[in-house]
Short mmCIF file of C-alpha atoms in Angstrom, two decimals:
data_model
loop_
_atom_site.label_atom_id
_atom_site.label_comp_id
_atom_site.label_asym_id
_atom_site.label_seq_id
_atom_site.Cartn_x
_atom_site.Cartn_y
_atom_site.Cartn_z
CA MET A 28 30.17 7.35 -8.09
CA THR A 29 33.35 7.52 -9.96
CA ILE A 30 33.99 6.18 -13.53
CA GLU A 31 37.16 4.88 -14.79
CA PRO A 32 38.45 3.21 -17.97
CA VAL A 33 39.26 -0.16 -18.62
CA THR A 34 41.45 -0.95 -21.83
CA GLU A 35 41.31 -4.71 -22.69
CA LEU A 36 43.31 -6.85 -25.08
CA GLY A 37 41.22 -8.62 -27.53
CA SER A 38 42.00 -11.36 -29.85
CA GLU A 39 45.27 -11.73 -31.07
CA GLY A 40 46.60 -8.99 -29.06
CA ALA A 41 44.40 -6.05 -30.14
CA LEU A 42 43.38 -3.32 -28.12
CA ARG A 43 39.69 -3.27 -27.79
CA LEU A 44 38.25 0.36 -26.95
CA PRO A 45 38.18 1.81 -23.27
CA ARG A 46 34.75 0.97 -21.22
CA ALA A 47 33.64 2.19 -17.73
CA ARG A 48 33.66 0.50 -14.93
CA VAL A 49 31.89 2.26 -11.77
CA VAL A 50 34.34 2.11 -8.77
CA PRO A 51 31.69 1.44 -5.55
CA GLN A 52 31.63 4.61 -3.69
CA SER A 53 31.51 2.34 -0.88
CA ALA A 54 31.98 -1.26 0.28
CA PRO A 55 28.99 -3.26 -1.09
CA PRO A 56 26.59 -4.59 1.86
CA ALA A 57 27.32 -8.07 3.16
CA SER A 58 23.71 -9.46 1.94
CA TYR A 59 20.72 -8.17 -0.03
CA THR A 60 18.76 -7.67 2.82
CA ALA A 61 21.29 -4.99 3.79
CA ALA A 62 21.31 -3.59 0.35
CA VAL A 63 17.13 -2.71 0.71
CA GLU A 64 18.17 -1.04 3.87
CA ARG A 65 20.93 1.03 2.58
CA TYR A 66 18.43 1.95 -0.72
CA LEU A 67 16.05 3.12 1.83
CA THR A 68 17.66 5.26 3.52
CA GLY A 69 20.35 6.32 0.73
CA ALA A 70 17.63 7.45 -1.84
CA GLY A 71 15.75 9.10 0.11
CA ILE A 72 12.11 7.17 0.36
CA ALA A 73 9.46 8.99 2.28
CA LYS A 74 8.73 7.04 5.52
CA SER A 75 4.89 6.68 4.17
CA SER A 76 6.44 4.85 1.21
CA ALA A 77 9.31 2.91 2.72
CA ARG A 78 7.06 0.25 4.30
CA ILE A 79 5.55 -0.80 0.94
CA TYR A 80 8.94 -0.77 -0.79
CA ARG A 81 10.14 -2.93 2.15
CA ILE A 82 7.79 -5.36 1.41
CA SER A 83 8.30 -5.27 -2.64
CA LEU A 84 11.80 -5.79 -1.98
CA THR A 85 11.42 -8.77 0.14
CA THR A 86 9.13 -9.87 -2.48
CA TRP A 87 11.58 -9.85 -5.28
CA GLY A 88 14.24 -11.10 -2.70
CA TRP A 89 13.42 -14.75 -3.24
CA MET A 90 12.65 -14.40 -7.07
CA LEU A 91 16.18 -12.86 -7.36
CA ALA A 92 17.62 -15.78 -5.67
CA GLY A 93 16.00 -17.93 -7.79
CA GLU A 94 12.63 -18.87 -5.87
CA PRO A 95 9.30 -18.52 -5.97
CA ALA A 96 8.01 -15.61 -4.07
CA PRO A 97 5.22 -17.22 -1.32
CA THR A 98 1.72 -15.64 -1.20
CA GLY A 99 -1.56 -15.89 1.12
CA PRO A 100 -1.18 -17.43 4.28
CA ALA A 101 2.17 -19.02 3.16
CA ARG A 102 3.57 -15.03 3.07
CA ARG A 103 3.18 -14.77 6.96
CA GLY A 104 6.62 -15.59 9.04
CA ALA A 105 8.09 -16.87 5.77
CA LYS A 106 11.70 -16.02 6.28
CA PRO A 107 13.00 -14.57 3.13
CA PRO A 108 16.74 -16.29 1.65
CA VAL A 109 19.87 -14.75 2.67
CA PHE A 110 22.29 -14.31 -0.07
CA PRO A 111 24.91 -11.63 -1.52
CA VAL A 112 23.60 -8.70 -3.64
CA ALA A 113 26.14 -9.33 -6.00
CA ALA A 114 24.73 -12.61 -7.04
CA ILE A 115 22.30 -10.14 -8.56
CA ASP A 116 24.93 -10.43 -11.47
CA ASP A 117 24.65 -13.73 -12.22
CA PRO A 118 24.06 -14.66 -15.98
CA ALA A 119 21.55 -16.78 -16.05
CA LEU A 120 19.77 -15.43 -13.56
CA PRO A 121 17.21 -13.07 -16.01
CA GLU A 122 15.56 -16.24 -17.89
CA VAL A 123 15.17 -17.83 -14.57
CA LEU A 124 13.63 -13.90 -13.08
CA ALA A 125 11.25 -13.73 -16.17
CA GLU A 126 9.57 -17.27 -15.78
CA LEU A 127 9.26 -16.45 -11.94
CA ALA A 128 8.11 -13.10 -12.46
CA ALA A 129 5.65 -14.31 -15.20
CA ALA A 130 4.64 -16.64 -12.83
CA ARG A 131 3.78 -14.32 -9.88
CA ALA A 132 1.91 -12.02 -12.50
CA ASP A 133 -0.82 -14.63 -13.28
CA GLU A 134 -1.43 -15.20 -9.53
CA MET A 135 -1.60 -11.61 -8.32
CA ASP A 136 -3.30 -8.22 -9.72
CA ALA A 137 -1.94 -6.35 -12.37
CA GLY A 138 -1.93 -3.35 -10.11
CA THR A 139 0.01 -4.55 -7.28
CA VAL A 140 2.86 -7.03 -9.92
CA ASN A 141 3.26 -3.49 -11.82
CA ARG A 142 4.17 -1.83 -8.12
CA GLU A 143 6.86 -4.58 -7.23
CA LEU A 144 8.36 -4.10 -10.67
CA SER A 145 8.41 -0.70 -10.64
CA ILE A 146 10.34 -0.65 -7.11
CA ALA A 147 12.54 -3.48 -7.78
CA ARG A 148 14.13 -1.52 -10.96
CA LYS A 149 14.67 1.56 -9.07
CA ALA A 150 16.44 -0.29 -6.18
CA VAL A 151 18.29 -1.94 -9.01
CA GLY A 152 19.02 1.05 -10.58
CA TRP A 153 20.22 3.09 -7.29
CA TRP A 154 22.80 -0.19 -6.99
CA GLN A 155 24.04 -0.03 -9.64
CA ARG A 156 24.69 3.72 -9.23
CA GLN A 157 26.50 2.74 -6.06
CA GLY A 158 28.87 0.30 -8.31
CA TRP A 159 27.32 -2.80 -5.94
CA ILE A 160 25.74 -4.69 -9.24
CA GLU A 161 26.74 -4.15 -12.84
CA SER A 162 23.43 -5.63 -14.70
CA ASP A 163 20.09 -5.50 -14.41
CA PRO A 164 18.31 -8.55 -14.22
CA THR A 165 14.70 -7.09 -14.88
CA ILE A 166 15.48 -5.81 -18.31
CA GLY A 167 12.97 -7.92 -20.65
CA ILE A 168 10.03 -8.11 -17.85
CA GLY A 169 7.42 -6.14 -19.57
CA ARG A 170 4.68 -4.53 -17.23
CA ARG A 171 1.14 -5.68 -17.34
CA PRO A 172 -1.48 -3.87 -18.45
CA ALA A 173 -3.97 -2.96 -15.75
CA PRO A 174 -7.74 -3.02 -15.89
CA PRO A 175 -9.54 0.20 -15.74
CA ASP A 176 -10.59 0.94 -12.42
CA ARG A 177 -14.11 -0.62 -11.61
CA THR A 178 -14.35 -0.20 -8.21
CA LYS A 179 -17.56 0.96 -6.86
CA ALA A 180 -18.77 3.11 -3.99
CA LEU A 181 -20.60 1.22 -1.38
CA ALA A 182 -24.16 2.01 -0.90
CA GLU A 183 -24.72 4.37 2.69
CA ASN A 184 -26.99 0.88 3.94
CA GLN A 185 -23.68 -0.93 3.43
CA ILE A 186 -21.52 1.51 5.01
CA ALA A 187 -24.30 0.90 7.55
CA ALA A 188 -23.86 -2.79 7.88
CA LEU A 189 -19.99 -2.24 8.30
CA TRP A 190 -20.15 -0.11 11.63
CA ARG A 191 -22.56 -2.69 13.11
CA LEU A 192 -20.19 -5.39 12.53
CA ASP A 193 -18.44 -7.01 16.04
CA VAL A 194 -15.01 -6.04 15.61
CA ALA A 195 -12.06 -5.51 17.44
CA LEU A 196 -11.81 -1.68 18.48
CA ARG A 197 -8.47 -1.55 16.30
CA GLU A 198 -10.56 -2.49 13.03
CA LYS A 199 -13.25 -0.11 13.93
CA THR A 200 -10.78 2.57 14.82
CA GLN A 201 -8.81 1.98 11.63
CA TRP A 202 -12.18 1.65 9.16
CA LYS A 203 -13.83 4.83 10.52
CA MET A 204 -11.09 7.26 9.86
CA LEU A 205 -10.53 5.57 6.30
CA TYR A 206 -13.88 6.59 5.50
CA GLU A 207 -14.00 9.71 7.51
CA SER A 208 -10.75 10.97 6.31
CA ALA A 209 -11.12 9.55 2.84
CA ALA A 210 -7.40 8.70 3.22
CA ARG A 211 -5.45 5.86 1.63
CA ALA A 212 -4.95 2.94 3.80
CA ASP A 213 -1.03 2.82 3.64
CA GLU A 214 -0.77 6.47 5.06
CA VAL A 215 -3.40 5.80 7.61
CA LEU A 216 -1.29 2.42 8.83
CA CYS A 217 1.90 4.73 8.64
CA LEU A 218 0.21 6.87 11.34
CA ASN A 219 2.11 7.20 14.78
CA VAL A 220 0.68 8.66 18.19
CA GLU A 221 2.50 11.70 17.58
CA ASP A 222 1.24 12.69 14.75
CA LEU A 223 -2.19 13.29 15.87
CA TYR A 224 -3.83 16.10 17.10
CA PRO A 225 -7.11 14.71 17.98
CA GLN A 226 -8.16 17.90 19.92
CA ASP A 227 -8.53 19.28 15.73
CA LYS A 228 -9.23 15.83 14.54
CA ARG A 229 -6.23 15.66 12.15
CA GLY A 230 -3.42 13.64 11.66
CA LYS A 231 -0.09 14.54 9.99
CA ILE A 232 1.21 12.28 7.39
CA THR A 233 4.02 11.80 4.99
CA ALA A 234 3.13 11.78 1.79
CA LYS A 235 4.54 10.61 -1.62
CA GLY A 236 7.77 12.90 -2.35
CA GLY A 237 8.39 13.13 1.27
CA ALA A 238 5.74 16.16 1.36
CA THR A 239 3.88 16.86 4.89
CA GLU A 240 -0.06 16.48 4.27
CA TRP A 241 -2.95 16.54 6.87
CA ILE A 242 -6.21 14.01 6.84
CA HIS A 243 -8.94 14.78 8.70
CA TRP A 244 -11.26 13.10 10.62
CA GLN A 245 -14.72 13.31 12.44
CA SER A 246 -16.58 12.64 15.28
CA GLY A 247 -16.80 8.90 14.95
CA THR A 248 -12.86 8.38 15.08
CA ALA A 249 -12.81 11.07 17.44
CA GLN A 250 -14.43 9.12 20.12
CA LEU A 251 -12.60 5.80 19.36
CA LEU A 252 -8.93 6.87 19.32
CA PRO A 253 -8.45 7.67 22.91
CA ARG A 254 -9.94 3.96 23.84
CA LEU A 255 -7.02 2.31 20.68
CA ILE A 256 -4.57 4.92 22.13
CA ALA A 257 -4.85 4.56 25.80
CA ARG A 258 -1.76 5.62 27.82
CA ARG A 259 0.59 5.38 24.75
CA THR A 260 2.25 8.46 23.61
CA ARG A 261 4.32 7.72 20.36
CA GLY A 262 4.64 4.62 18.16
CA PRO A 263 2.79 3.27 15.70
CA LEU A 264 -1.10 3.82 15.99
CA PHE A 265 -2.03 0.48 14.72
CA LEU A 266 -0.71 -2.15 15.92
CA THR A 267 -0.48 -6.26 15.90
CA ASP A 268 -1.55 -8.26 18.30
CA ARG A 269 1.77 -9.84 19.40
CA LYS A 270 5.12 -8.92 19.93
CA ALA A 271 7.32 -7.90 17.08
CA PRO A 272 9.63 -10.12 15.73
CA ALA A 273 13.14 -10.08 15.59
CA GLY A 274 14.89 -8.03 12.59
CA THR A 275 11.58 -5.69 12.63
CA PRO A 276 12.37 -1.92 11.79
CA THR A 277 12.86 -0.20 14.71
CA LEU A 278 9.54 2.48 13.34
CA ASP A 279 7.73 -0.28 12.94
CA VAL A 280 7.84 -1.56 16.74
CA CYS A 281 6.05 0.47 19.62
CA PRO A 282 8.59 1.35 21.98
CA GLU A 283 5.98 1.03 24.75
CA THR A 284 4.49 -2.06 24.23
CA GLY A 285 6.82 -3.66 21.90
CA ARG A 286 3.95 -4.92 19.14
CA ALA A 287 4.16 -4.16 15.83
CA ARG A 288 2.69 -1.98 13.25
CA LEU A 289 -0.29 -3.32 11.65
CA SER A 290 1.30 -4.43 7.85
CA TYR A 291 -1.17 -3.32 5.24
CA ARG A 292 -0.96 -6.86 4.36
CA ARG A 293 -2.72 -7.80 7.16
CA ALA A 294 -5.50 -5.03 7.56
CA GLU A 295 -6.21 -6.11 4.28
CA GLU A 296 -6.94 -9.57 5.09
CA ILE A 297 -8.68 -8.87 7.93
CA PHE A 298 -11.25 -6.05 6.39
CA GLU A 299 -11.60 -8.77 3.51
CA GLU A 300 -12.47 -11.66 5.69
CA ASN A 301 -15.37 -9.57 8.24
CA THR A 302 -16.72 -8.22 4.94
CA ARG A 303 -17.69 -11.30 3.17
CA LEU A 304 -21.24 -10.96 4.81
CA PRO A 305 -22.38 -7.68 3.90
CA ALA A 306 -20.44 -7.96 0.41
CA ASN A 307 -22.89 -10.93 -0.20
CA PRO A 308 -26.08 -10.49 1.89
CA LEU A 309 -27.92 -13.53 0.15
CA ALA A 310 -25.41 -16.16 0.17
CA SER A 311 -25.14 -19.00 2.71
CA PRO A 312 -23.07 -19.58 5.93
CA GLU A 313 -21.61 -22.18 3.84
CA ASP A 314 -20.57 -20.57 0.95
CA ILE A 315 -19.36 -17.68 2.50
CA GLU A 316 -15.77 -18.65 2.36
CA ALA A 317 -15.60 -19.03 -1.18
CA LEU A 318 -16.72 -15.11 -1.85
CA ASP A 319 -14.57 -12.20 -1.97
CA GLY A 320 -14.90 -9.42 0.36
CA TRP A 321 -14.32 -5.73 0.22
CA THR A 322 -11.24 -4.11 -0.11
CA LEU A 323 -10.17 -1.23 2.26
CA HIS A 324 -9.73 1.07 -1.06
CA ARG A 325 -13.61 1.25 -1.07
CA LEU A 326 -13.76 3.21 1.89
CA ARG A 327 -11.59 6.37 0.53
CA HIS A 328 -13.88 5.72 -3.14
CA SER A 329 -17.06 5.39 -1.02
CA ALA A 330 -15.93 9.04 1.28
CA LEU A 331 -15.32 10.90 -1.88
CA THR A 332 -18.55 9.72 -3.82
CA HIS A 333 -20.46 10.39 -1.64
CA ASP A 334 -19.31 13.71 -0.78
CA ALA A 335 -19.85 14.67 -4.72
CA GLU A 336 -22.87 13.19 -4.39
CA ASP A 337 -24.03 15.24 -1.72
CA GLY A 338 -22.60 18.97 -3.88
CA THR A 339 -19.10 19.05 -2.38
CA SER A 340 -17.13 21.20 -4.94
CA THR A 341 -14.56 20.03 -6.91
CA PRO A 342 -11.59 22.36 -5.06
CA MET A 343 -12.98 20.67 -2.00
CA LEU A 344 -12.87 17.38 -3.52
CA LEU A 345 -9.28 17.70 -5.05
CA ALA A 346 -8.30 18.70 -1.29
CA ARG A 347 -9.20 15.96 0.28
CA SER A 348 -8.62 13.66 -1.59
CA ARG A 349 -5.05 15.65 -2.31
CA HIS A 350 -5.22 14.38 -6.33
CA ALA A 351 -3.38 17.34 -8.24
CA SER A 352 -5.62 16.81 -11.02
CA VAL A 353 -9.78 17.16 -11.82
CA ARG A 354 -8.97 13.95 -14.01
CA SER A 355 -7.97 11.94 -11.21
CA LEU A 356 -11.37 12.64 -9.52
CA GLU A 357 -13.48 11.10 -12.36
CA ARG A 358 -13.14 7.72 -10.95
CA TYR A 359 -15.23 9.00 -7.91
CA ALA A 360 -17.66 11.35 -9.70
CA ARG A 361 -19.84 8.18 -10.44
CA PRO A 362 -22.93 8.50 -8.74
CA GLY A 363 -23.84 5.87 -7.00
CA VAL A 364 -26.72 3.62 -6.43
CA ASP A 365 -28.09 6.07 -3.73
CA ALA A 366 -27.78 8.65 -5.73
CA VAL A 367 -29.59 7.32 -8.45
CA ALA A 368 -32.91 5.90 -6.59
CA ARG A 369 -32.88 9.77 -5.09
CA HIS A 370 -32.86 11.02 -8.50
CA VAL A 371 -35.33 8.24 -10.33
CA ALA A 372 -37.73 9.51 -7.09
CA GLY A 373 -37.36 12.73 -6.98
CA ARG A 374 -38.53 12.81 -11.20
CA ASP A 375 -41.27 10.43 -10.37
CA PRO A 376 -44.55 12.00 -11.48
CA ALA A 377 -46.78 10.54 -8.83
CA ALA A 378 -44.64 11.53 -6.36
CA ARG A 379 -44.46 15.09 -7.80
CA ARG A 380 -48.67 15.32 -7.49
CA ARG A 381 -48.59 13.73 -3.60
CA THR A 382 -46.76 16.91 -2.86
#
């Protein structure tokens, strides 16, 4: 980046103080979409994070073009608008963007909204440093207060009910791996076949900051993986049922089948839809469609909580969760319903007399 002074004439020919102008290091990309790809590669975004960044920046692409971002089923297959990255400097954009961001915040959870805003600001700052744009239209858009994490671990009978569901092999393997490894869903979905070490029941992931870390699974996952992989030797582990659409990044396409990597959004939708009945066992069939199922994160939460209930040491919980601080484990240390039931039963005077 090069900064050069620019002297301007004010009113009545008076000289104004010099201001700085960023001279572009390279020619600006032809479109916003191209600018996003340049950012992901140029800013060194880790492979495990690039997919989430791309989805967030695509969402903001609609809003930066002055259009509301589609949500739910309308998002699937929707083509983002095409516009030059220089359009971000439109002086009328901040006001429009603030209204669109507020409307989206009313529809989405605070965590998603805040993550997308943070990613958009990082990208805008990087584009400014390249000299491609001058202004930041996100200034003035505040983060939404996120509610405390009240996620609860699934009970053991709920986990057992999950394994009994009649679902595709892809879902069975993915859910087993998430629970047995206690890994984050986006990490598992970013796995490639060549990242797996089946004989050791572990896989290599790229964590936040680009560090290489490992996740470990048990026999349930190990028994399913060979059937899921079949004869594939490389490419995304979890694939969609269809061929990848044109324009899909090469890293997200299986070179042997031509199918695309399963997205977090679609994986979450499938899990939520299939767990509505286990999550609401007393509901009538006609009411199920209006009720909510579980989220993928609850599998990680449940695995760590069950480990803590079984007496797993704090250092091992830190290693398994890959959290940096003990404080981060507090949310998983709340005993679940089964642990409380065992505690109460164990202190029952009548039960003690029988033994």
